[in-house]
Amino acid sequence: GAVVSQHPSWVICKSGTSVKIECRSLDFQATTMFWYRQFPKQSLMLMATSNEGSKATYEQGVEKDKFLINHASLTLSTLTVTSAHPEDSSFYICSARESGTGGHYGYTFGSGTRLTIV
Amino acid sequence: GIQVEQSPPDLILQEGANSTLRCNFSDSVNNLQWFHQNPWGQLINLFYIPSGTKQNGRLSATTVATERYSLLYISSSQTTDSGVYFCAVGVAGTASKLTFGTGTRLQVTL
């Protein structure tokens, strides 16, 4: 079945540094990928929709200059948290939808990245 | 935007018990999925069910789209069923985005 690889699984960084998270579809092409953030014991909140070859679409309230998204190929999207601060600590999850999937079943999720800023 | 509420928020079951989880949504949807998030954070797709009833082993789901709710049934629960169950919905014209519900945290004990 479809597999999405997300790296790193966890990362601890000092405040003020930038962190890049990769989301890679291993056995399918994904025109669209989604980035979510999940705080402890809360639901997943969509941050942005990443479209291959074009600019990402950010949800209301998400700072596009802070959360940089690049979707340069049909198998890779990256999220860079710039100048990270402790309040950016969270669990980040990506999801990829297989290109050409007519229905809505083709969502596969990465295993998530636990980001801690100290 | 659409609101998605799940109940109960927390549930503790003894192994072997049955349970029903509910998902209410505030608007018409063209996509509804149930997910299980395991204790390590991985999301597993259980059902794609914008309407009707489906079954997969000990799990089954029913969506009554006209009344804007969906139910997930877990029978003969096992400790491996523990985790958080989310429903997620999609609305026409929103570029395939999924809005996740509030979740039900399930703990199955021996």
Coordinates of N, CA and C in Angstrom, one line a residue:
Chain A
G1 N 0.8 -1.2 0.0 CA 0.0 0.0 0.0 C 0.8 1.2 0.0
A2 N 0.2 2.4 -0.1 CA 0.9 3.7 -0.1 C 1.6 3.9 1.2
V3 N 2.8 4.5 1.1 CA 3.6 4.8 2.3 C 4.1 6.2 2.2
V4 N 4.0 6.9 3.3 CA 4.6 8.3 3.4 C 5.6 8.2 4.5
S5 N 6.8 8.7 4.1 CA 7.9 8.7 5.1 C 8.1 10.1 5.6
Q6 N 8.2 10.3 6.9 CA 8.4 11.6 7.4 C 9.6 11.6 8.3
H7 N 10.5 12.6 8.1 CA 11.7 12.7 8.9 C 12.0 14.1 9.3
P8 N 12.6 14.4 10.4 CA 12.9 13.4 11.4 C 11.7 13.0 12.3
S9 N 11.8 11.9 13.0 CA 10.7 11.5 13.9 C 10.6 12.4 15.1
W10 N 11.8 12.9 15.6 CA 11.8 13.8 16.7 C 13.0 14.7 16.6
V11 N 12.9 15.9 17.1 CA 14.0 16.8 17.0 C 13.9 17.8 18.2
I12 N 15.1 18.1 18.8 CA 15.2 19.1 19.8 C 16.1 20.2 19.3
C13 N 15.7 21.4 19.4 CA 16.5 22.5 18.9 C 16.5 23.7 19.8
K14 N 17.5 24.5 19.7 CA 17.5 25.7 20.5 C 16.7 26.8 19.9
S15 N 16.1 27.6 20.8 CA 15.3 28.7 20.3 C 16.1 29.6 19.4
G16 N 15.4 30.0 18.3 CA 16.0 30.9 17.3 C 16.5 30.1 16.1
T17 N 16.7 28.8 16.1 CA 17.1 28.1 15.0 C 16.0 27.7 14.1
S18 N 16.3 27.2 12.9 CA 15.3 26.8 11.9 C 15.4 25.3 11.8
V19 N 14.2 24.7 11.6 CA 14.1 23.2 11.5 C 13.4 22.8 10.3
K20 N 13.9 21.8 9.5 CA 13.3 21.4 8.3 C 12.7 20.0 8.5
I21 N 11.5 19.8 8.1 CA 10.9 18.4 8.2 C 10.5 18.0 6.8
E22 N 10.9 16.8 6.5 CA 10.6 16.2 5.1 C 9.4 15.2 5.1
C23 N 8.7 15.3 4.1 CA 7.6 14.4 3.9 C 7.7 13.8 2.5
R24 N 7.9 12.5 2.4 CA 8.2 11.9 1.1 C 7.2 10.7 0.9
S25 N 6.6 10.7 -0.3 CA 5.7 9.6 -0.7 C 6.7 8.6 -1.4
L26 N 6.7 7.4 -0.9 CA 7.7 6.4 -1.3 C 7.3 5.6 -2.6
D27 N 6.0 5.4 -2.8 CA 5.6 4.5 -3.9 C 4.5 5.0 -4.7
F28 N 4.3 6.4 -4.6 CA 3.3 7.0 -5.4 C 3.6 8.5 -5.6
Q29 N 3.0 9.1 -6.5 CA 3.2 10.5 -6.8 C 2.0 11.3 -6.1
A30 N 2.4 12.4 -5.5 CA 1.4 13.2 -4.8 C 1.5 14.6 -5.2
T31 N 0.4 15.0 -6.0 CA 0.3 16.4 -6.4 C 0.1 17.3 -5.2
T32 N -0.7 16.7 -4.2 CA -1.1 17.5 -3.1 C -0.6 16.9 -1.8
M33 N 0.0 17.7 -0.9 CA 0.3 17.2 0.4 C -0.2 18.2 1.4
F34 N -0.5 17.7 2.6 CA -1.1 18.5 3.7 C -0.2 18.5 4.9
W35 N -0.1 19.6 5.6 CA 0.7 19.7 6.8 C -0.3 20.0 8.0
Y36 N -0.2 19.2 9.1 CA -1.0 19.4 10.2 C -0.1 19.7 11.5
R37 N -0.7 20.3 12.5 CA 0.0 20.4 13.8 C -1.0 19.9 14.8
Q38 N -0.4 19.2 15.8 CA -1.2 18.6 16.8 C -0.6 18.9 18.2
F39 N -1.3 19.6 19.0 CA -0.8 19.9 20.4 C -1.3 18.7 21.3
P40 N -0.6 18.5 22.4 CA -0.9 17.4 23.3 C -2.4 17.3 23.6
K41 N -2.9 16.1 23.4 CA -4.3 15.8 23.7 C -5.3 16.6 23.0
Q42 N -4.9 17.1 21.8 CA -5.8 17.9 21.0 C -5.9 17.2 19.6
S43 N -6.8 17.8 18.8 CA -7.0 17.3 17.4 C -5.9 17.8 16.5
L44 N -6.0 17.3 15.3 CA -5.1 17.8 14.2 C -5.7 19.0 13.6
M45 N -4.8 20.0 13.5 CA -5.2 21.3 12.9 C -4.4 21.5 11.5
L46 N -5.2 21.6 10.5 CA -4.5 21.8 9.2 C -3.8 23.2 9.1
M47 N -2.5 23.1 8.8 CA -1.7 24.3 8.6 C -1.7 24.9 7.2
A48 N -1.5 23.9 6.3 CA -1.4 24.4 4.9 C -1.5 23.2 3.9
T49 N -1.9 23.5 2.7 CA -1.9 22.6 1.6 C -0.8 22.9 0.7
S50 N 0.0 21.8 0.4 CA 1.2 22.0 -0.4 C 0.9 21.4 -1.8
N51 N 1.1 22.2 -2.8 CA 0.8 21.8 -4.2 C 2.1 21.8 -5.0
E52 N 2.4 20.7 -5.6 CA 3.6 20.5 -6.4 C 3.8 21.6 -7.5
G53 N 4.9 22.3 -7.4 CA 5.2 23.3 -8.4 C 4.5 24.7 -8.3
S54 N 3.8 24.8 -7.2 CA 3.2 26.1 -6.9 C 3.2 26.5 -5.4
K55 N 2.8 27.7 -5.1 CA 2.8 28.1 -3.7 C 1.8 27.4 -2.9
A56 N 2.2 27.2 -1.6 CA 1.3 26.5 -0.7 C 0.2 27.4 -0.3
T57 N -0.9 26.8 0.1 CA -2.1 27.5 0.5 C -2.2 27.4 2.0
Y58 N -2.1 28.5 2.8 CA -2.1 28.5 4.2 C -3.4 28.7 4.8
E59 N -3.7 28.0 5.9 CA -4.9 28.3 6.6 C -4.9 29.6 7.4
Q60 N -6.0 30.1 7.7 CA -6.1 31.4 8.4 C -5.4 31.3 9.7
G61 N -4.6 32.3 10.0 CA -3.9 32.3 11.3 C -2.5 31.7 11.3
V62 N -2.1 31.0 10.2 CA -0.8 30.4 10.1 C 0.1 31.3 9.4
E63 N 1.3 31.6 10.0 CA 2.2 32.6 9.5 C 3.0 31.9 8.4
K64 N 2.8 32.4 7.1 CA 3.5 31.8 6.0 C 5.0 32.1 6.0
D65 N 5.4 33.1 6.6 CA 6.9 33.5 6.7 C 7.6 32.6 7.8
K66 N 6.8 32.1 8.7 CA 7.4 31.3 9.8 C 7.4 29.8 9.4
F67 N 6.4 29.4 8.7 CA 6.3 28.0 8.3 C 6.4 27.9 6.8
L68 N 7.6 27.7 6.3 CA 7.9 27.7 4.9 C 7.7 26.3 4.3
I69 N 6.9 26.3 3.3 CA 6.6 25.0 2.7 C 7.1 25.0 1.2
N70 N 7.8 23.9 0.9 CA 8.3 23.7 -0.5 C 7.8 22.3 -1.0
H71 N 7.3 22.3 -2.2 CA 6.8 21.0 -2.8 C 7.4 21.0 -4.2
A72 N 8.7 20.7 -4.2 CA 9.4 20.8 -5.5 C 9.3 19.6 -6.4
S73 N 8.8 18.5 -5.9 CA 8.7 17.3 -6.7 C 7.4 16.6 -6.4
L74 N 7.0 15.6 -7.2 CA 5.8 14.9 -6.9 C 5.9 13.9 -5.8
T75 N 7.1 13.8 -5.2 CA 7.2 12.9 -4.1 C 7.8 13.5 -2.8
L76 N 8.0 14.8 -2.8 CA 8.7 15.4 -1.6 C 8.1 16.8 -1.3
S77 N 7.7 17.0 -0.1 CA 7.3 18.3 0.4 C 8.1 18.5 1.7
T78 N 8.5 19.8 1.9 CA 9.2 20.1 3.2 C 8.6 21.2 3.9
L79 N 8.6 21.2 5.2 CA 8.1 22.2 6.1 C 9.3 22.7 6.9
T80 N 9.6 24.0 6.8 CA 10.7 24.6 7.6 C 10.1 25.6 8.6
V81 N 10.4 25.3 9.8 CA 10.0 26.2 10.9 C 11.1 27.2 11.1
T82 N 10.9 28.4 10.8 CA 12.0 29.4 10.9 C 12.0 30.1 12.2
S83 N 13.2 30.4 12.7 CA 13.4 31.1 14.0 C 12.4 30.5 15.0
A84 N 12.6 29.2 15.3 CA 11.6 28.5 16.1 C 11.7 29.0 17.6
H85 N 10.6 29.0 18.2 CA 10.5 29.4 19.6 C 9.7 28.3 20.4
P86 N 9.8 28.3 21.7 CA 9.2 27.2 22.5 C 7.7 27.0 22.2
E87 N 7.0 28.1 21.8 CA 5.6 27.9 21.5 C 5.3 27.2 20.2
D88 N 6.4 27.0 19.4 CA 6.3 26.2 18.1 C 6.4 24.7 18.4
S89 N 6.8 24.3 19.6 CA 6.9 22.9 20.0 C 5.6 22.2 19.8
S90 N 5.6 21.2 19.1 CA 4.3 20.5 18.7 C 4.6 19.2 18.0
F91 N 3.6 18.5 17.6 CA 3.7 17.3 16.8 C 3.2 17.7 15.4
Y92 N 4.1 17.5 14.4 CA 3.7 17.9 13.0 C 3.6 16.7 12.2
I93 N 2.5 16.6 11.5 CA 2.1 15.4 10.7 C 1.9 15.9 9.2
C94 N 2.4 15.1 8.3 CA 2.1 15.4 6.9 C 1.2 14.3 6.3
S95 N 0.5 14.6 5.3 CA -0.4 13.7 4.6 C -0.2 13.9 3.1
A96 N -0.3 12.8 2.4 CA -0.2 12.9 0.9 C -1.3 12.2 0.3
R97 N -1.8 12.8 -0.8 CA -2.9 12.2 -1.5 C -2.4 11.8 -2.9
E98 N -2.6 10.6 -3.3 CA -2.1 10.1 -4.5 C -2.7 10.8 -5.7
S99 N -1.9 11.2 -6.6 CA -2.3 11.9 -7.8 C -3.2 11.0 -8.6
G100 N -4.3 11.6 -9.2 CA -5.2 10.8 -10.0 C -6.2 10.0 -9.2
T101 N -6.2 10.1 -7.9 CA -7.1 9.4 -7.1 C -8.5 10.2 -7.3
G102 N -9.4 9.5 -8.0 CA -10.7 10.2 -8.2 C -11.5 10.3 -6.9
G103 N -11.4 9.3 -6.1 CA -12.2 9.4 -4.9 C -11.4 10.0 -3.8
H104 N -11.9 9.9 -2.5 CA -11.3 10.6 -1.4 C -10.6 9.6 -0.5
Y105 N -10.3 8.4 -1.0 CA -9.7 7.5 -0.1 C -8.2 7.5 0.0
G106 N -7.6 8.2 -1.0 CA -6.2 8.2 -1.1 C -5.4 9.1 -0.2
Y107 N -5.7 9.2 1.1 CA -4.9 10.0 2.0 C -4.0 9.0 2.8
T108 N -2.7 9.3 2.8 CA -1.8 8.5 3.6 C -1.0 9.5 4.5
F109 N -0.9 9.1 5.8 CA -0.2 10.0 6.7 C 1.2 9.5 7.1
G110 N 2.1 10.5 7.3 CA 3.4 10.2 7.8 C 3.3 9.9 9.3
S111 N 4.4 9.4 9.8 CA 4.4 9.0 11.2 C 4.6 10.2 12.2
G112 N 4.8 11.4 11.7 CA 4.8 12.6 12.5 C 6.2 12.9 13.0
T113 N 6.4 14.2 13.3 CA 7.7 14.7 13.9 C 7.4 15.5 15.1
R114 N 8.0 15.0 16.2 CA 7.8 15.7 17.5 C 8.9 16.7 17.6
L115 N 8.5 18.0 17.6 CA 9.5 19.1 17.6 C 9.4 19.7 19.0
T116 N 10.6 19.8 19.6 CA 10.7 20.5 20.9 C 11.8 21.6 20.8
I117 N 11.4 22.8 21.1 CA 12.3 23.9 21.1 C 12.6 24.3 22.6
V118 N 13.9 24.4 22.8 CA 14.3 24.7 24.2 C 15.0 26.0 24.3
Chain B
G1 N -16.3 27.9 9.3 CA -16.0 26.6 8.7 C -16.8 25.5 9.4
I2 N -16.7 24.3 8.9 CA -17.5 23.2 9.4 C -17.0 22.9 10.8
Q3 N -17.9 22.5 11.7 CA -17.6 22.0 13.1 C -17.8 20.5 13.1
V4 N -16.9 19.9 13.8 CA -16.9 18.4 13.9 C -16.7 18.0 15.3
E5 N -17.7 17.5 16.0 CA -17.7 17.2 17.4 C -17.8 15.7 17.6
Q6 N -17.0 15.1 18.4 CA -17.0 13.7 18.7 C -17.4 13.4 20.2
S7 N -18.1 12.3 20.4 CA -18.4 11.9 21.7 C -18.3 10.4 21.9
P8 N -18.0 9.9 23.1 CA -17.5 10.7 24.2 C -16.1 11.1 24.0
P9 N -15.6 12.1 24.7 CA -14.2 12.5 24.6 C -13.2 11.5 25.1
D10 N -13.7 10.7 26.2 CA -12.8 9.7 26.8 C -13.7 8.5 27.0
L11 N -13.0 7.3 26.9 CA -13.8 6.1 27.1 C -12.8 5.0 27.6
I12 N -13.2 4.4 28.7 CA -12.4 3.3 29.2 C -13.2 2.0 29.2
L13 N -12.7 1.0 28.5 CA -13.4 -0.3 28.4 C -12.5 -1.4 28.9
Q14 N -13.2 -2.5 29.3 CA -12.5 -3.7 29.6 C -12.5 -4.5 28.3
E15 N -11.4 -5.3 28.2 CA -11.2 -6.1 27.0 C -12.4 -7.0 26.8
G16 N -12.9 -7.0 25.6 CA -14.0 -7.8 25.2 C -15.3 -7.0 25.1
A17 N -15.3 -5.8 25.6 CA -16.5 -5.0 25.6 C -16.7 -4.4 24.2
N18 N -18.0 -3.9 24.0 CA -18.3 -3.2 22.8 C -18.5 -1.7 23.0
S19 N -18.3 -0.9 22.0 CA -18.5 0.5 22.2 C -19.0 1.2 20.9
T20 N -19.6 2.3 21.1 CA -20.0 3.2 19.9 C -19.5 4.6 20.1
L21 N -18.8 5.0 19.0 CA -18.3 6.4 19.0 C -19.1 7.2 18.0
R22 N -19.3 8.4 18.4 CA -20.2 9.3 17.5 C -19.4 10.5 17.0
C23 N -19.8 10.9 15.8 CA -19.2 12.1 15.1 C -20.3 12.9 14.6
N24 N -20.5 14.1 15.0 CA -21.5 15.0 14.5 C -20.8 16.1 13.7
F25 N -21.4 16.5 12.6 CA -20.8 17.6 11.8 C -21.9 18.6 11.4
S26 N -21.5 19.8 11.2 CA -22.4 20.9 11.2 C -22.9 21.3 9.8
D27 N -22.3 20.6 8.7 CA -22.7 21.0 7.4 C -22.6 19.8 6.5
S28 N -23.1 19.9 5.3 CA -23.1 18.8 4.3 C -21.6 18.5 4.0
V29 N -21.3 17.2 3.8 CA -20.0 16.8 3.5 C -20.0 15.8 2.3
N30 N -18.9 15.8 1.6 CA -18.7 14.9 0.5 C -17.6 13.9 0.8
N31 N -17.1 13.9 2.0 CA -16.1 13.0 2.4 C -16.1 12.8 3.9
L32 N -16.1 11.6 4.4 CA -16.0 11.4 5.8 C -15.1 10.1 6.0
Q33 N -14.2 10.3 6.9 CA -13.3 9.2 7.1 C -13.1 9.0 8.6
W34 N -12.8 7.8 9.1 CA -12.5 7.5 10.4 C -11.0 7.1 10.5
F35 N -10.3 7.6 11.5 CA -8.9 7.3 11.7 C -8.7 6.8 13.1
H36 N -7.7 5.9 13.3 CA -7.2 5.6 14.6 C -5.8 6.1 14.7
Q37 N -5.5 6.9 15.8 CA -4.1 7.3 16.0 C -3.6 6.5 17.2
N38 N -2.5 5.7 16.9 CA -2.0 4.9 17.9 C -1.2 5.7 18.9
P39 N -0.7 5.1 20.0 CA 0.0 5.8 21.1 C 1.3 6.5 20.6
W40 N 1.8 6.1 19.4 CA 3.0 6.7 18.9 C 2.7 7.8 17.9
G41 N 1.5 8.0 17.7 CA 1.1 9.2 16.8 C 0.7 8.8 15.4
Q42 N 0.9 7.6 15.0 CA 0.6 7.2 13.6 C -0.9 7.1 13.4
L43 N -1.3 7.7 12.3 CA -2.7 7.7 11.9 C -3.0 6.6 10.9
I44 N -4.0 5.8 11.2 CA -4.4 4.7 10.3 C -5.8 4.9 9.8
N45 N -6.0 4.9 8.5 CA -7.3 5.1 8.0 C -8.1 3.8 8.2
L46 N -9.3 4.0 8.8 CA -10.2 2.8 9.1 C -11.3 2.7 8.0
F47 N -11.9 3.8 7.8 CA -13.1 3.8 6.8 C -13.1 5.1 6.1
Y48 N -13.5 4.9 4.8 CA -14.0 6.0 4.0 C -15.5 5.8 3.9
I49 N -16.3 6.7 4.5 CA -17.7 6.4 4.6 C -18.6 7.7 4.6
P50 N -18.7 8.3 3.4 CA -19.5 9.6 3.4 C -21.0 9.3 3.6
S51 N -21.4 8.0 3.4 CA -22.8 7.6 3.6 C -22.8 6.1 3.7
G52 N -23.9 5.5 4.3 CA -24.1 4.1 4.3 C -23.3 3.4 5.4
T53 N -23.2 2.1 5.3 CA -22.6 1.3 6.3 C -21.5 0.4 5.8
K54 N -20.4 0.3 6.5 CA -19.3 -0.6 6.1 C -18.9 -1.4 7.3
Q55 N -18.3 -2.6 7.0 CA -17.7 -3.4 8.1 C -16.4 -3.9 7.7
N56 N -15.5 -3.9 8.7 CA -14.1 -4.5 8.5 C -13.7 -5.2 9.8
G57 N -13.9 -6.5 9.8 CA -13.6 -7.3 11.0 C -14.5 -6.9 12.2
R58 N -13.8 -6.5 13.3 CA -14.5 -6.1 14.5 C -15.0 -4.7 14.5
L59 N -14.7 -3.9 13.4 CA -15.1 -2.6 13.3 C -16.2 -2.4 12.2
S60 N -17.1 -1.5 12.5 CA -18.1 -1.1 11.5 C -18.4 0.3 11.7
A61 N -18.9 0.9 10.6 CA -19.2 2.4 10.7 C -20.5 2.6 9.9
T62 N -21.2 3.6 10.3 CA -22.5 4.0 9.7 C -22.5 5.5 9.6
T63 N -22.8 6.1 8.4 CA -23.0 7.5 8.3 C -24.4 7.8 7.8
V64 N -25.1 8.7 8.5 CA -26.4 9.2 8.1 C -26.2 10.6 7.7
A65 N -25.9 10.8 6.4 CA -25.5 12.1 5.9 C -26.6 13.1 6.1
T66 N -27.8 12.7 5.9 CA -29.0 13.7 6.0 C -29.1 14.2 7.4
E67 N -28.7 13.4 8.4 CA -28.8 13.9 9.8 C -27.4 14.3 10.3
R68 N -26.4 14.3 9.5 CA -25.1 14.8 9.8 C -24.4 14.2 11.0
Y69 N -24.4 12.8 11.0 CA -23.6 12.1 12.0 C -23.1 10.8 11.4
S70 N -22.1 10.3 12.1 CA -21.5 9.0 11.8 C -21.2 8.3 13.1
L71 N -21.3 7.0 13.0 CA -21.0 6.2 14.2 C -19.9 5.1 13.8
L72 N -19.1 4.9 14.8 CA -18.0 3.9 14.7 C -18.3 2.9 15.8
Y73 N -18.5 1.6 15.4 CA -18.7 0.5 16.3 C -17.5 -0.3 16.5
I74 N -17.1 -0.6 17.7 CA -16.0 -1.5 18.0 C -16.5 -2.6 18.8
S75 N -16.4 -3.8 18.3 CA -16.9 -5.0 19.1 C -15.7 -5.8 19.6
S76 N -16.0 -6.5 20.7 CA -14.9 -7.3 21.3 C -13.6 -6.6 21.4
S77 N -13.6 -5.5 22.1 CA -12.4 -4.6 22.1 C -11.2 -5.4 22.6
Q78 N -10.0 -5.0 22.1 CA -8.7 -5.5 22.5 C -7.8 -4.4 22.9
T79 N -6.8 -4.7 23.7 CA -5.9 -3.6 24.2 C -5.2 -2.9 23.0
T80 N -5.1 -3.5 21.9 CA -4.5 -2.9 20.8 C -5.4 -1.9 20.1
D81 N -6.7 -1.8 20.5 CA -7.6 -0.8 20.0 C -7.4 0.5 20.7
S82 N -6.6 0.5 21.8 CA -6.4 1.8 22.5 C -5.7 2.9 21.6
G83 N -6.1 4.1 21.9 CA -5.6 5.2 21.1 C -6.7 6.3 21.0
V84 N -6.5 7.1 20.0 CA -7.5 8.2 19.8 C -8.1 7.9 18.4
Y85 N -9.5 8.0 18.4 CA -10.2 7.8 17.2 C -10.7 9.2 16.7
F86 N -10.4 9.5 15.5 CA -10.8 10.7 14.9 C -11.7 10.5 13.7
C87 N -12.8 11.3 13.6 CA -13.4 11.4 12.3 C -13.0 12.6 11.6
A88 N -12.9 12.6 10.3 CA -12.5 13.8 9.5 C -13.4 13.9 8.3
V89 N -13.8 15.2 8.0 CA -14.7 15.4 7.0 C -14.2 16.3 5.9
G90 N -14.7 16.2 4.7 CA -14.3 17.1 3.6 C -15.6 17.7 3.1
V91 N -15.5 19.0 2.7 CA -16.6 19.7 2.2 C -16.3 20.1 0.7
A92 N -17.4 20.0 -0.1 CA -17.2 20.3 -1.5 C -16.7 21.7 -1.7
G93 N -15.7 21.8 -2.6 CA -15.2 23.2 -2.9 C -14.1 23.6 -2.0
T94 N -13.5 22.7 -1.2 CA -12.4 23.1 -0.3 C -11.1 22.4 -0.6
A95 N -11.0 22.0 -1.9 CA -9.7 21.5 -2.3 C -9.2 20.2 -1.6
S96 N -10.1 19.3 -1.3 CA -9.8 18.0 -0.7 C -9.3 18.1 0.7
K97 N -9.5 19.3 1.4 CA -9.0 19.4 2.8 C -9.9 18.5 3.7
L98 N -9.3 18.0 4.7 CA -10.0 17.3 5.7 C -10.0 18.1 7.0
T99 N -11.2 18.2 7.6 CA -11.3 18.8 8.9 C -11.5 17.7 10.0
F100 N -10.6 17.7 10.9 CA -10.7 16.6 11.9 C -11.6 17.0 13.1
G101 N -12.2 15.9 13.6 CA -13.1 16.1 14.8 C -12.2 16.2 16.0
T102 N -13.0 16.3 17.2 CA -12.3 16.6 18.4 C -11.7 15.3 19.0
G103 N -12.1 14.1 18.5 CA -11.4 12.9 18.9 C -12.1 12.2 20.1
T104 N -12.0 10.9 20.2 CA -12.3 10.1 21.3 C -11.1 9.3 21.7
R105 N -10.7 9.5 23.0 CA -9.6 8.8 23.5 C -10.0 7.5 24.2
L106 N -9.6 6.3 23.6 CA -10.1 5.0 24.1 C -9.0 4.3 24.8
Q107 N -9.3 3.8 26.0 CA -8.3 2.9 26.7 C -9.0 1.6 27.0
V108 N -8.4 0.6 26.5 CA -8.9 -0.8 26.7 C -8.0 -1.5 27.7
T109 N -8.6 -1.9 28.8 CA -7.8 -2.5 29.9 C -8.1 -4.0 30.0
L110 N -7.2 -4.8 30.6 CA -7.3 -6.2 30.7 C -8.3 -6.6 31.8

